[in-house]
């Protein structure tokens, strides 16, 4: 352990002396450390013994919690591998040590027993290169990806016009002996070569001199050269027309000649994998079942071959009662899902040890162990416990890994970098990164099948609790450092999300504190997805978090109440008002009892209930609630606390809906200034305040100003949240509506269809989605597709359901559709119904109700019912001017229609008076007012012309 020499050298009078102490790994006596952790029959056998210095012997016995049986066994195995490697190196390179072996340099027999699938293009490329220019070629890939099989297939393609040699490069001994045989077969004198190889001098020069003297072209394959350090000096650039082909697990380009052609072998497609399976086991089922199984095996050729061979035996053998062996592709897939470890282990029967599936990748880990990269194995094991998704490198913190000393000891950042680099070099991990690598965007991933096989290895099964706890600790530390509601952390949360919500099938190993950590991670995931507008997922994650919390905590615990509050908030945002109200009232009642009326959390609950009143159309009720809540929040929390500013913002929205535009504009402006100081100009409240100010400009009729404000907001939202975030979609719809009004129908139609399509992926019946769909109805009308427009309008009306405010909107928008199509009687009927609904909600003189009544009067004009139109417009006009202002578009349009009615009734003087009044009042109005004034001038010119003509 400490590196102390345990044998004293011989003296002139004495033999060598053993200084170390023989120690039991699992104690023999009942009171000894780690007693009972091994079979009593082997307690005194070699596998349970270790030679240590006296200090280390005392240390492992006095600190058994740190020095577990698994850790001591690993220390022993690491030492044994280092010794074996040193002896092997000495035996194969020391002077006078070389002995010619019986190794052959011939190509081995068929390695797979079936047609090579999924490599046709690469095989053709390799055969062409070998048959023409030659050169150095490196086939790289993880164990089991088919490198050797491809190399052998290449030799079959060229064997008629090339001399082919095949050398095993897995160890120094096999490499050196194999290259000796190549030199002899290439023309070197056997006795001379043996002498050169024995001295260990100039053997490489003799090899390449002999190869360079060959008159016929050749191909030399060095297979399984997974440790490139063994090849140093032996491999050189081949003479023109000849080829050196190396297969390796090492993925690092600097290891190979700069002139070498590097090919990365990836798993094959599911279709090609299915062909492998059906080639080997044609009786095991359909091609579609084989494709499902190939996908489950991840397209790894070795796994496909072993499973295919297994099913070839079982599918054609006798069906015996109580047999547990799968006989079909579908049966094997089901067995993998039900009993992975048992099913995979069954492949090992009657299979050579080198072909055992698990052993394939364990050889890579053994190689890294022998190179001193001992952290590679536990890092690989740990990553296998994450979800089947790329793992952000930000989670791999040595400071956290060190809380498991039995696995990672005193690991530092250099040790971790060596481990990751080693795993990447062997192809056991893949690295994905952006142009500017960062722990926030860099990821590591491993093949799902490798992960599953890794988790059933003996050294893992005894440490499952440690690995699972470590995974949770790493994720929790990283999640704590990156606020999921901050748009700046969006990139890393996209990567963390699948891991924070991943729960193993067996959670017994992480019960208790592990449940609370899982709850915390699921809560973070819910907060991220709610902020990102992924509402369905957010609801699922809140429920997941609550499930874990309630396993360990009572209903009244603070964490439970906060999670329930935010879940109810999500219901409100999604428009599920009934569920939101029920949940908020329950939470509020409980909180008032335990915390009191003026506690910040109680005020937060009341704030959401007031928002709910507004959303359901009870504007007066909402106004009263906010009038009470805002002063309390200001007193308790302070005037610039985020919750106080949020309440003021919602109060301003309510007053906006009630028609108090001056109050709303003043509040939105003050809130925007305050929140920009405290939380930043791009905080959620700042963005929504900017949106409301743009909407207010639109409400006042200042369309160009509104357009500019919406465009500025859209640029920020798109950068922060992406183009398909719900709030971004709302802004896009507003701009599309303005484009539609401006006459840019083509651009508006394309944008609205894109917005509606995006809403279909989120919630097509959300209130804001229905607004976008309503705008699209106007597009359909403009395109002449009346049937589609009416069908969509009816679908919108059905989707909006029961809320009274929505009923009025449905009727109003249906009326607009009918009006645009020229169906004036039907449009009037719908407008009358909408006005009645608005009067029930807001009162007869509400701004929206007055506008609807004026539109209904317009329908009377267009139907020729001028007498009724005169009465209604005369009655409405003072109220429109009082509420919206004399120069508003609504009052001006009503006055313009009144002028038209007077003209139709033959009262030209009254008509002229009304038109001149429109022109005077529109001078200080909005863009729309200017358009109405232009209509008035046109009517005035027409009437003057008609009068002059008479």
PDB file of N, CA and C in Angstrom, residues 1-2 33-34 52-67 72:
ATOM      1  N   UNK A   1       0.823  -1.213   0.000  1.00  0.00           N
ATOM      2  CA  UNK A   1       0.000   0.000   0.000  1.00  0.00           C
ATOM      3  C   UNK A   1       0.854   1.259   0.000  1.00  0.00           C
ATOM      4  N   UNK A   2       1.859   1.252   0.891  1.00  0.00           N
ATOM      5  CA  UNK A   2       2.686   2.450   1.025  1.00  0.00           C
ATOM      6  C   UNK A   2       3.915   2.404   0.128  1.00  0.00           C
ATOM      7  N   UNK A  33     -11.379  -7.256  12.203  1.00  0.00           N
ATOM      8  CA  UNK A  33     -11.974  -6.396  11.167  1.00  0.00           C
ATOM      9  C   UNK A  33     -12.451  -7.238   9.978  1.00  0.00           C
ATOM     10  N   UNK A  34     -13.621  -6.872   9.476  1.00  0.00           N
ATOM     11  CA  UNK A  34     -14.226  -7.478   8.265  1.00  0.00           C
ATOM     12  C   UNK A  34     -14.516  -8.979   8.441  1.00  0.00           C
ATOM     13  N   UNK A  52       1.624  -7.090   3.988  1.00  0.00           N
ATOM     14  CA  UNK A  52       1.672  -5.657   4.263  1.00  0.00           C
ATOM     15  C   UNK A  52       2.821  -5.356   5.231  1.00  0.00           C
ATOM     16  N   UNK A  53       3.224  -4.099   5.249  1.00  0.00           N
ATOM     17  CA  UNK A  53       4.142  -3.677   6.296  1.00  0.00           C
ATOM     18  C   UNK A  53       3.356  -3.582   7.606  1.00  0.00           C
ATOM     19  N   UNK A  54       4.046  -3.493   8.714  1.00  0.00           N
ATOM     20  CA  UNK A  54       3.380  -3.474  10.011  1.00  0.00           C
ATOM     21  C   UNK A  54       2.426  -2.297  10.161  1.00  0.00           C
ATOM     22  N   UNK A  55       2.833  -1.113   9.685  1.00  0.00           N
ATOM     23  CA  UNK A  55       1.974   0.073   9.811  1.00  0.00           C
ATOM     24  C   UNK A  55       0.681  -0.092   9.022  1.00  0.00           C
ATOM     25  N   UNK A  56       0.825  -0.602   7.775  1.00  0.00           N
ATOM     26  CA  UNK A  56      -0.376  -0.774   6.954  1.00  0.00           C
ATOM     27  C   UNK A  56      -1.281  -1.855   7.520  1.00  0.00           C
ATOM     28  N   UNK A  57      -0.689  -2.895   8.097  1.00  0.00           N
ATOM     29  CA  UNK A  57      -1.490  -3.953   8.718  1.00  0.00           C
ATOM     30  C   UNK A  57      -2.338  -3.354   9.850  1.00  0.00           C
ATOM     31  N   UNK A  58      -1.707  -2.545  10.673  1.00  0.00           N
ATOM     32  CA  UNK A  58      -2.444  -1.907  11.767  1.00  0.00           C
ATOM     33  C   UNK A  58      -3.511  -0.954  11.215  1.00  0.00           C
ATOM     34  N   UNK A  59      -3.146  -0.236  10.178  1.00  0.00           N
ATOM     35  CA  UNK A  59      -4.059   0.751   9.605  1.00  0.00           C
ATOM     36  C   UNK A  59      -5.346   0.099   9.101  1.00  0.00           C
ATOM     37  N   UNK A  60      -5.253  -1.001   8.348  1.00  0.00           N
ATOM     38  CA  UNK A  60      -6.470  -1.602   7.785  1.00  0.00           C
ATOM     39  C   UNK A  60      -7.334  -2.240   8.871  1.00  0.00           C
ATOM     40  N   UNK A  61      -6.702  -2.657   9.967  1.00  0.00           N
ATOM     41  CA  UNK A  61      -7.485  -3.254  11.049  1.00  0.00           C
ATOM     42  C   UNK A  61      -8.117  -2.199  11.952  1.00  0.00           C
ATOM     43  N   UNK A  62      -7.473  -1.056  12.094  1.00  0.00           N
ATOM     44  CA  UNK A  62      -8.006  -0.005  12.944  1.00  0.00           C
ATOM     45  C   UNK A  62      -9.004   0.905  12.211  1.00  0.00           C
ATOM     46  N   UNK A  63      -8.981   0.880  10.874  1.00  0.00           N
ATOM     47  CA  UNK A  63      -9.878   1.741  10.090  1.00  0.00           C
ATOM     48  C   UNK A  63     -10.697   0.901   9.097  1.00  0.00           C
ATOM     49  N   UNK A  64     -11.505  -0.043   9.601  1.00  0.00           N
ATOM     50  CA  UNK A  64     -12.239  -0.955   8.706  1.00  0.00           C
ATOM     51  C   UNK A  64     -13.338  -0.288   7.897  1.00  0.00           C
ATOM     52  N   UNK A  65     -13.853   0.854   8.359  1.00  0.00           N
ATOM     53  CA  UNK A  65     -14.898   1.526   7.594  1.00  0.00           C
ATOM     54  C   UNK A  65     -14.329   2.109   6.297  1.00  0.00           C
ATOM     55  N   UNK A  66     -13.096   2.586   6.371  1.00  0.00           N
ATOM     56  CA  UNK A  66     -12.444   3.103   5.168  1.00  0.00           C
ATOM     57  C   UNK A  66     -11.874   1.954   4.331  1.00  0.00           C
ATOM     58  N   UNK A  67     -11.120   1.079   4.990  1.00  0.00           N
ATOM     59  CA  UNK A  67     -10.480  -0.018   4.280  1.00  0.00           C
ATOM     60  C   UNK A  67     -11.441  -1.210   4.251  1.00  0.00           C
ATOM     61  N   UNK A  72      -9.410  -3.267  -0.229  1.00  0.00           N
ATOM     62  CA  UNK A  72      -8.155  -4.006  -0.033  1.00  0.00           C
ATOM     63  C   UNK A  72      -7.923  -4.968  -1.185  1.00  0.00           C
TER      64      UNK A  72
END
